[in-house]
PDB file of C-alpha atoms in Angstrom:
ATOM      1  CA  MET K1344      84.996  92.658 102.175  1.00 72.00           C
ATOM      2  CA  LYS K1345      86.058  92.203  98.581  1.00 86.00           C
ATOM      3  CA  ILE K1346      85.514  94.654  95.751  1.00 92.00           C
ATOM      4  CA  LYS K1347      83.081  93.085  93.281  1.00 94.00           C
ATOM      5  CA  CYS K1348      83.804  93.781  89.635  1.00 96.00           C
ATOM      6  CA  ILE K1349      82.689  92.759  86.165  1.00 97.00           C
ATOM      7  CA  ILE K1350      84.492  92.960  82.818  1.00 98.00           C
ATOM      8  CA  ILE K1351      82.671  93.903  79.611  1.00 97.00           C
ATOM      9  CA  ASP K1352      84.470  93.542  76.286  1.00 97.00           C
ATOM     10  CA  ASP K1353      83.557  91.906  72.985  1.00 95.00           C
ATOM     11  CA  GLU K1354      87.105  90.539  72.649  1.00 95.00           C
ATOM     12  CA  PRO K1355      87.737  87.429  74.820  1.00 95.00           C
ATOM     13  CA  LEU K1356      91.503  88.045  74.702  1.00 96.00           C
ATOM     14  CA  ALA K1357      91.068  91.517  76.178  1.00 96.00           C
ATOM     15  CA  ILE K1358      88.957  90.035  78.980  1.00 97.00           C
ATOM     16  CA  SER K1359      91.667  87.452  79.682  1.00 96.00           C
ATOM     17  CA  VAL K1360      94.335  90.154  80.033  1.00 96.00           C
ATOM     18  CA  ILE K1361      92.305  92.036  82.643  1.00 97.00           C
ATOM     19  CA  GLU K1362      91.386  88.822  84.472  1.00 96.00           C
ATOM     20  CA  ASN K1363      95.046  87.864  84.629  1.00 95.00           C
ATOM     21  CA  HIS K1364      96.004  91.261  86.058  1.00 95.00           C
ATOM     22  CA  LEU K1365      93.243  90.986  88.670  1.00 95.00           C
ATOM     23  CA  THR K1366      94.460  87.594  89.928  1.00 93.00           C
ATOM     24  CA  LYS K1367      97.278  89.491  91.661  1.00 91.00           C
ATOM     25  CA  PHE K1368      94.805  91.290  93.948  1.00 90.00           C
ATOM     26  CA  ASP K1369      93.206  89.099  96.607  1.00 86.00           C
ATOM     27  CA  ASN K1370      90.530  91.605  97.596  1.00 89.00           C
ATOM     28  CA  ILE K1371      89.028  92.029  94.119  1.00 93.00           C
ATOM     29  CA  ASP K1372      86.457  89.454  93.030  1.00 94.00           C
ATOM     30  CA  VAL K1373      85.516  89.085  89.346  1.00 96.00           C
ATOM     31  CA  VAL K1374      81.797  88.335  89.556  1.00 94.00           C
ATOM     32  CA  GLY K1375      81.374  87.911  85.812  1.00 95.00           C
ATOM     33  CA  THR K1376      82.732  88.623  82.328  1.00 96.00           C
ATOM     34  CA  PHE K1377      80.578  89.624  79.375  1.00 96.00           C
ATOM     35  CA  CYS K1378      81.122  89.886  75.635  1.00 95.00           C
ATOM     36  CA  ASN K1379      77.603  91.291  75.297  1.00 92.00           C
ATOM     37  CA  PRO K1380      76.985  94.466  77.386  1.00 92.00           C
ATOM     38  CA  LEU K1381      73.226  93.875  77.329  1.00 89.00           C
ATOM     39  CA  LYS K1382      73.693  90.740  79.437  1.00 90.00           C
ATOM     40  CA  ALA K1383      75.788  92.698  81.940  1.00 92.00           C
ATOM     41  CA  PHE K1384      72.749  94.780  82.879  1.00 85.00           C
ATOM     42  CA  ASN K1385      71.142  91.735  84.472  1.00 82.00           C
ATOM     43  CA  ILE K1386      73.856  91.219  87.056  1.00 85.00           C
ATOM     44  CA  LEU K1387      73.961  94.947  87.834  1.00 85.00           C
ATOM     45  CA  GLN K1388      70.277  94.695  88.704  1.00 76.00           C
ATOM     46  CA  GLN K1389      70.716  91.544  90.777  1.00 80.00           C
ATOM     47  CA  GLU K1390      73.628  92.521  93.011  1.00 85.00           C
ATOM     48  CA  LYS K1391      75.787  95.459  93.980  1.00 89.00           C
ATOM     49  CA  ILE K1392      78.825  95.737  91.719  1.00 92.00           C
ATOM     50  CA  ASP K1393      81.595  98.093  92.806  1.00 93.00           C
ATOM     51  CA  LEU K1394      83.726  98.263  89.678  1.00 96.00           C
ATOM     52  CA  VAL K1395      83.251  97.802  85.916  1.00 97.00           C
ATOM     53  CA  PHE K1396      85.982  97.434  83.306  1.00 98.00           C
ATOM     54  CA  LEU K1397      84.251  98.578  80.127  1.00 97.00           C
ATOM     55  CA  ASP K1398      85.185  98.556  76.440  1.00 97.00           C
ATOM     56  CA  ILE K1399      83.808 101.323  74.193  1.00 96.00           C
ATOM     57  CA  ASN K1400      83.418  99.899  70.676  1.00 94.00           C
ATOM     58  CA  MET K1401      81.064  96.935  70.926  1.00 93.00           C
ATOM     59  CA  PRO K1402      78.492  95.831  68.310  1.00 88.00           C
ATOM     60  CA  GLN K1403      75.493  95.454  70.630  1.00 86.00           C
ATOM     61  CA  MET K1404      75.975  98.732  72.536  1.00 91.00           C
ATOM     62  CA  THR K1405      78.772 101.254  72.926  1.00 94.00           C
ATOM     63  CA  GLY K1406      80.387 101.730  76.307  1.00 94.00           C
ATOM     64  CA  PHE K1407      79.109 105.301  76.389  1.00 94.00           C
ATOM     65  CA  THR K1408      75.507 104.193  75.871  1.00 93.00           C
ATOM     66  CA  PHE K1409      75.991 101.595  78.591  1.00 93.00           C
ATOM     67  CA  ILE K1410      77.146 104.255  81.074  1.00 92.00           C
ATOM     68  CA  GLU K1411      74.349 106.670  80.171  1.00 89.00           C
ATOM     69  CA  ASN K1412      71.701 104.016  80.842  1.00 87.00           C
ATOM     70  CA  LEU K1413      72.928 102.961  84.266  1.00 84.00           C
ATOM     71  CA  ASN K1414      70.609 103.682  87.166  1.00 77.00           C
ATOM     72  CA  PHE K1415      73.262 102.796  89.734  1.00 80.00           C
ATOM     73  CA  ARG K1416      76.772 103.975  88.906  1.00 85.00           C
ATOM     74  CA  PRO K1417      79.660 101.769  90.027  1.00 92.00           C
ATOM     75  CA  LEU K1418      83.239 102.872  89.437  1.00 94.00           C
ATOM     76  CA  ILE K1419      83.922 102.728  85.693  1.00 96.00           C
ATOM     77  CA  VAL K1420      87.297 102.042  84.087  1.00 97.00           C
ATOM     78  CA  ILE K1421      87.338 102.383  80.306  1.00 97.00           C
ATOM     79  CA  THR K1422      89.476  99.847  78.423  1.00 97.00           C
ATOM     80  CA  THR K1423      89.903 100.597  74.740  1.00 95.00           C
ATOM     81  CA  ALA K1424      92.345 100.495  71.850  1.00 94.00           C
ATOM     82  CA  TYR K1425      91.512 104.113  70.966  1.00 92.00           C
ATOM     83  CA  ARG K1426      92.946 107.216  72.628  1.00 90.00           C
ATOM     84  CA  GLU K1427      90.538 109.699  71.062  1.00 91.00           C
ATOM     85  CA  TYR K1428      87.640 108.874  73.400  1.00 90.00           C
ATOM     86  CA  ALA K1429      89.445 109.978  76.565  1.00 90.00           C
ATOM     87  CA  VAL K1430      87.876 113.447  76.820  1.00 87.00           C
ATOM     88  CA  LYS K1431      84.320 112.181  76.389  1.00 89.00           C
ATOM     89  CA  SER K1432      84.997 109.361  78.861  1.00 90.00           C
ATOM     90  CA  PHE K1433      86.109 111.701  81.614  1.00 87.00           C
ATOM     91  CA  GLU K1434      83.128 113.957  80.906  1.00 85.00           C
ATOM     92  CA  LEU K1435      81.070 110.920  81.973  1.00 87.00           C
ATOM     93  CA  ASP K1436      83.046 110.789  85.249  1.00 86.00           C
ATOM     94  CA  VAL K1437      84.877 107.532  84.622  1.00 92.00           C
ATOM     95  CA  LEU K1438      87.562 106.667  87.144  1.00 92.00           C
ATOM     96  CA  ASP K1439      90.294 105.889  84.623  1.00 93.00           C
ATOM     97  CA  TYR K1440      91.012 105.338  80.931  1.00 95.00           C
ATOM     98  CA  LEU K1441      93.230 102.420  79.913  1.00 96.00           C
ATOM     99  CA  VAL K1442      94.565 102.031  76.389  1.00 94.00           C
ATOM    100  CA  LYS K1443      95.127  98.482  75.105  1.00 95.00           C
ATOM    101  CA  PRO K1444      97.401  96.633  75.335  1.00 94.00           C
ATOM    102  CA  ILE K1445      97.276  97.349  79.067  1.00 95.00           C
ATOM    103  CA  PRO K1446     100.649  96.918  80.830  1.00 93.00           C
ATOM    104  CA  PHE K1447     100.504  95.745  84.429  1.00 93.00           C
ATOM    105  CA  ASN K1448     102.316  98.800  85.830  1.00 89.00           C
ATOM    106  CA  ARG K1449      99.622 101.060  84.361  1.00 91.00           C
ATOM    107  CA  PHE K1450      96.901  98.701  85.580  1.00 95.00           C
ATOM    108  CA  LEU K1451      98.349  98.840  89.099  1.00 93.00           C
ATOM    109  CA  LYS K1452      97.958 102.620  89.098  1.00 90.00           C
ATOM    110  CA  THR K1453      94.279 102.174  88.230  1.00 93.00           C
ATOM    111  CA  ILE K1454      93.742  99.728  91.084  1.00 93.00           C
ATOM    112  CA  ASN K1455      95.328 102.192  93.502  1.00 90.00           C
ATOM    113  CA  LYS K1456      92.834 104.780  92.248  1.00 89.00           C
ATOM    114  CA  VAL K1457      90.026 102.324  92.942  1.00 92.00           C
ATOM    115  CA  TYR K1458      91.228 101.837  96.527  1.00 87.00           C
ATOM    116  CA  GLN K1459      91.566 105.578  97.090  1.00 82.00           C
ATOM    117  CA  GLN K1460      88.100 106.255  95.702  1.00 82.00           C
ATOM    118  CA  LYS K1461      86.588 103.603  97.937  1.00 75.00           C
ATOM    119  CA  HIS K1462      88.320 104.945 101.023  1.00 66.00           C
ATOM    120  CA  SER K1463      87.373 108.559 100.281  1.00 60.00           C
ATOM    121  CA  ASN K1464      83.666 107.708 100.282  1.00 51.00           C
ATOM    122  CA  THR K1465      81.716 107.871 103.519  1.00 38.00           C
ATOM    123  CA  PRO K1466      81.062 104.294 104.709  1.00 38.00           C
ATOM    124  CA  SER K1467      77.466 103.207 104.255  1.00 33.00           C
ATOM    125  CA  VAL K1468      75.327 100.166 104.890  1.00 30.00           C
ATOM    126  CA  GLY K1469      76.385  97.475 102.447  1.00 32.00           C
ATOM    127  CA  SER K1470      79.747  99.070 101.753  1.00 36.00           C
ATOM    128  CA  SER K1471      81.964  96.641  99.859  1.00 38.00           C
ATOM    129  CA  LEU K1472      85.226  97.706 101.443  1.00 42.00           C
ATOM    130  CA  ASN K1473      86.221  98.393 105.025  1.00 47.00           C
ATOM    131  CA  GLN K1474      89.987  98.550 105.166  1.00 57.00           C
ATOM    132  CA  GLU K1475      92.626 101.094 106.052  1.00 73.00           C
ATOM    133  CA  PRO K1476      93.620 103.261 103.049  1.00 80.00           C
ATOM    134  CA  HIS K1477      96.547 101.674 101.236  1.00 83.00           C
ATOM    135  CA  ILE K1478      98.377 101.238  97.961  1.00 86.00           C
ATOM    136  CA  PHE K1479     100.191  98.297  96.416  1.00 85.00           C
ATOM    137  CA  LEU K1480     103.880  98.551  95.551  1.00 88.00           C
ATOM    138  CA  LYS K1481     105.616  96.190  93.168  1.00 86.00           C
ATOM    139  CA  VAL K1482     108.768  95.185  95.067  1.00 87.00           C
ATOM    140  CA  ASP K1483     110.877  92.761  93.033  1.00 83.00           C
ATOM    141  CA  LYS K1484     108.244  90.305  91.767  1.00 77.00           C
ATOM    142  CA  LYS K1485     105.865  90.721  94.692  1.00 82.00           C
ATOM    143  CA  LEU K1486     102.971  93.130  95.294  1.00 85.00           C
ATOM    144  CA  VAL K1487     103.311  94.596  98.769  1.00 87.00           C
ATOM    145  CA  LYS K1488     100.354  96.233 100.492  1.00 87.00           C
ATOM    146  CA  VAL K1489     101.400  99.450 102.251  1.00 90.00           C
ATOM    147  CA  ASN K1490      98.994 101.388 104.457  1.00 90.00           C
ATOM    148  CA  LEU K1491      99.111 105.116 103.710  1.00 90.00           C
ATOM    149  CA  ASN K1492      99.287 105.882 107.402  1.00 91.00           C
ATOM    150  CA  ASP K1493     102.564 103.930 107.650  1.00 95.00           C
ATOM    151  CA  ILE K1494     104.366 105.989 104.987  1.00 96.00           C
ATOM    152  CA  LEU K1495     106.916 108.467 106.361  1.00 97.00           C
ATOM    153  CA  PHE K1496     108.341 109.873 103.138  1.00 97.00           C
ATOM    154  CA  ILE K1497     109.286 108.897  99.604  1.00 97.00           C
ATOM    155  CA  GLU K1498     112.713 109.604  98.131  1.00 97.00           C
ATOM    156  CA  SER K1499     113.643 109.612  94.447  1.00 95.00           C
ATOM    157  CA  LEU K1500     116.592 107.417  93.474  1.00 93.00           C
ATOM    158  CA  LYS K1501     116.904 108.135  89.731  1.00 84.00           C
ATOM    159  CA  ASP K1502     114.832 105.391  88.071  1.00 87.00           C
ATOM    160  CA  TYR K1503     113.661 104.099  91.460  1.00 93.00           C
ATOM    161  CA  ILE K1504     112.045 105.440  94.605  1.00 95.00           C
ATOM    162  CA  LYS K1505     112.524 104.544  98.250  1.00 96.00           C
ATOM    163  CA  VAL K1506     109.282 104.402 100.221  1.00 96.00           C
ATOM    164  CA  ALA K1507     110.201 104.846 103.884  1.00 96.00           C
ATOM    165  CA  THR K1508     107.569 103.483 106.267  1.00 96.00           C
ATOM    166  CA  THR K1509     107.215 102.795 109.960  1.00 94.00           C
ATOM    167  CA  LEU K1510     107.696  99.108 109.150  1.00 93.00           C
ATOM    168  CA  GLY K1511     110.743  99.439 106.901  1.00 93.00           C
ATOM    169  CA  ASP K1512     111.857 100.790 103.535  1.00 95.00           C
ATOM    170  CA  TYR K1513     110.840  99.581 100.068  1.00 95.00           C
ATOM    171  CA  VAL K1514     112.723 100.244  96.822  1.00 94.00           C
ATOM    172  CA  VAL K1515     110.381 100.382  93.838  1.00 91.00           C
ATOM    173  CA  HIS K1516     110.998 100.871  90.124  1.00 89.00           C
ATOM    174  CA  LYS K1517     108.814 103.938  89.726  1.00 88.00           C
ATOM    175  CA  SER K1518     109.158 107.709  89.455  1.00 90.00           C
ATOM    176  CA  LEU K1519     108.429 110.108  92.313  1.00 91.00           C
ATOM    177  CA  THR K1520     105.980 111.977  90.088  1.00 88.00           C
ATOM    178  CA  ALA K1521     104.030 108.804  89.296  1.00 85.00           C
ATOM    179  CA  ILE K1522     103.580 107.720  92.895  1.00 88.00           C
ATOM    180  CA  SER K1523     102.808 111.289  93.999  1.00 87.00           C
ATOM    181  CA  GLU K1524      99.786 111.220  91.686  1.00 81.00           C
ATOM    182  CA  GLU K1525      98.502 108.145  93.547  1.00 81.00           C
ATOM    183  CA  LEU K1526      98.788 109.693  97.017  1.00 84.00           C
ATOM    184  CA  PRO K1527      96.035 111.853  98.548  1.00 81.00           C
ATOM    185  CA  GLN K1528      97.151 115.500  98.508  1.00 80.00           C
ATOM    186  CA  SER K1529      95.414 116.054 101.816  1.00 80.00           C
ATOM    187  CA  ASN K1530      98.074 113.948 103.591  1.00 87.00           C
ATOM    188  CA  PHE K1531     101.164 114.198 101.379  1.00 92.00           C
ATOM    189  CA  ILE K1532     103.186 117.074  99.954  1.00 93.00           C
ATOM    190  CA  ARG K1533     106.132 117.371  97.576  1.00 94.00           C
ATOM    191  CA  VAL K1534     108.829 119.336  99.423  1.00 95.00           C
ATOM    192  CA  HIS K1535     111.786 118.782  97.105  1.00 95.00           C
ATOM    193  CA  ARG K1536     112.428 117.482  93.598  1.00 94.00           C
ATOM    194  CA  SER K1537     113.531 114.270  95.314  1.00 96.00           C
ATOM    195  CA  TYR K1538     111.117 114.039  98.260  1.00 97.00           C
ATOM    196  CA  ASN K1539     107.413 113.661  98.985  1.00 97.00           C
ATOM    197  CA  ILE K1540     106.501 113.503 102.678  1.00 96.00           C
ATOM    198  CA  SER K1541     103.604 112.582 104.944  1.00 95.00           C
ATOM    199  CA  ILE K1542     102.487 115.781 106.650  1.00 92.00           C
ATOM    200  CA  ASN K1543     101.213 113.897 109.699  1.00 91.00           C
ATOM    201  CA  LYS K1544     104.645 112.396 110.308  1.00 95.00           C
ATOM    202  CA  ILE K1545     106.500 115.720 110.642  1.00 94.00           C
ATOM    203  CA  ALA K1546     108.264 115.916 114.011  1.00 93.00           C
ATOM    204  CA  ALA K1547     110.060 119.257 113.571  1.00 92.00           C
ATOM    205  CA  LEU K1548     110.812 122.007 111.088  1.00 90.00           C
ATOM    206  CA  GLU K1549     114.149 123.820 111.244  1.00 89.00           C
ATOM    207  CA  GLY K1550     115.260 126.266 108.576  1.00 87.00           C
ATOM    208  CA  ASN K1551     115.065 124.473 105.245  1.00 92.00           C
ATOM    209  CA  THR K1552     114.831 120.973 106.674  1.00 94.00           C
ATOM    210  CA  ILE K1553     112.065 118.748 108.008  1.00 95.00           C
ATOM    211  CA  GLU K1554     112.570 116.039 110.603  1.00 95.00           C
ATOM    212  CA  ILE K1555     110.601 112.805 110.260  1.00 96.00           C
ATOM    213  CA  ALA K1556     111.345 109.744 112.409  1.00 94.00           C
ATOM    214  CA  GLY K1557     114.825 111.059 113.201  1.00 94.00           C
ATOM    215  CA  ARG K1558     115.691 111.675 109.540  1.00 95.00           C
ATOM    216  CA  ARG K1559     116.297 115.129 108.089  1.00 95.00           C
ATOM    217  CA  ILE K1560     114.726 115.941 104.746  1.00 96.00           C
ATOM    218  CA  PRO K1561     115.658 119.070 102.761  1.00 96.00           C
ATOM    219  CA  ILE K1562     113.060 121.505 101.491  1.00 95.00           C
ATOM    220  CA  GLY K1563     113.835 122.659  97.956  1.00 94.00           C
ATOM    221  CA  ARG K1564     114.105 126.387  97.308  1.00 92.00           C
ATOM    222  CA  ASN K1565     111.201 126.281  94.847  1.00 92.00           C
ATOM    223  CA  TYR K1566     109.065 124.346  97.352  1.00 92.00           C
ATOM    224  CA  LEU K1567     109.871 126.315 100.517  1.00 90.00           C
ATOM    225  CA  LYS K1568     107.037 128.867 100.490  1.00 88.00           C
ATOM    226  CA  GLN K1569     104.213 126.457  99.672  1.00 88.00           C
ATOM    227  CA  THR K1570     105.587 123.825 102.063  1.00 89.00           C
ATOM    228  CA  LYS K1571     105.687 126.162 105.070  1.00 84.00           C
ATOM    229  CA  GLU K1572     102.289 127.629 104.250  1.00 84.00           C
ATOM    230  CA  ARG K1573     100.781 124.179 103.948  1.00 83.00           C
ATOM    231  CA  ILE K1574     102.327 122.836 107.155  1.00 81.00           C
ATOM    232  CA  PHE K1575     101.462 125.854 109.275  1.00 78.00           C
ATOM    233  CA  ASN K1576      97.920 126.107 107.900  1.00 68.00           C
ATOM    234  CA  ILE K1577      97.253 122.465 108.771  1.00 49.00           C
ATOM    235  CA  LYS K1578      98.715 122.900 112.248  1.00 45.00           C
ATOM    236  CA  GLU K1579      96.568 125.965 112.810  1.00 44.00           C
ATOM    237  CA  ASP K1580      93.496 124.044 111.644  1.00 46.00           C
ATOM    238  CA  ASN K1581      94.319 121.215 114.063  1.00 46.00           C
ATOM    239  CA  ASP K1582      94.696 123.672 116.935  1.00 46.00           C
ATOM    240  CA  ASN K1583      91.275 125.214 116.349  1.00 45.00           C
TER     241      ASN K1583
END
């Protein structure tokens, strides 16, 4: 099922930017857009909304007041031209904080956070999403959906990364640090300045190397202790 979202901003141009970004994601449905936050309350009362893109400085009501008066809390993404509200926003447990103008690459990171948050929640009656955990990678000019369970490892290639999966490899213009922040730490671990691996895909460990799908990956000296502790602890937990 699709993720239902609404956009609240008193600037029509800002709404158009977000709408345009969202057209690239087939499983997100924009239920409505609102320049007046007071009118947005009606639709939140009428149907279950999963995600809200919310401006802060609006004449009728601030974004903070809007959040504080919600009875049901969907995922909230703040969209604002001001950086100084970030701390207060995260104190209100917003999912992300986007500063205008919002570039697509930064917006894509937010959408990946939305997917991860949805998948981390226990499924319930009326859940709006029932798909395998995944992220989207921008490969050339196309957004490619990659299931997290298919990822073997990720290798840094200077300004690019190679995402090795069971279905093939993808080269993406992104840093290893950036994509590592989007991956669940329960399943992935940084083992080298140039490698992040899927723990579940480890076939063997020999000395300072890890074998995954027939490929040997080095463990960096600064990562060796925490990598071995993490791998062996997980294996011990699985054995119990």
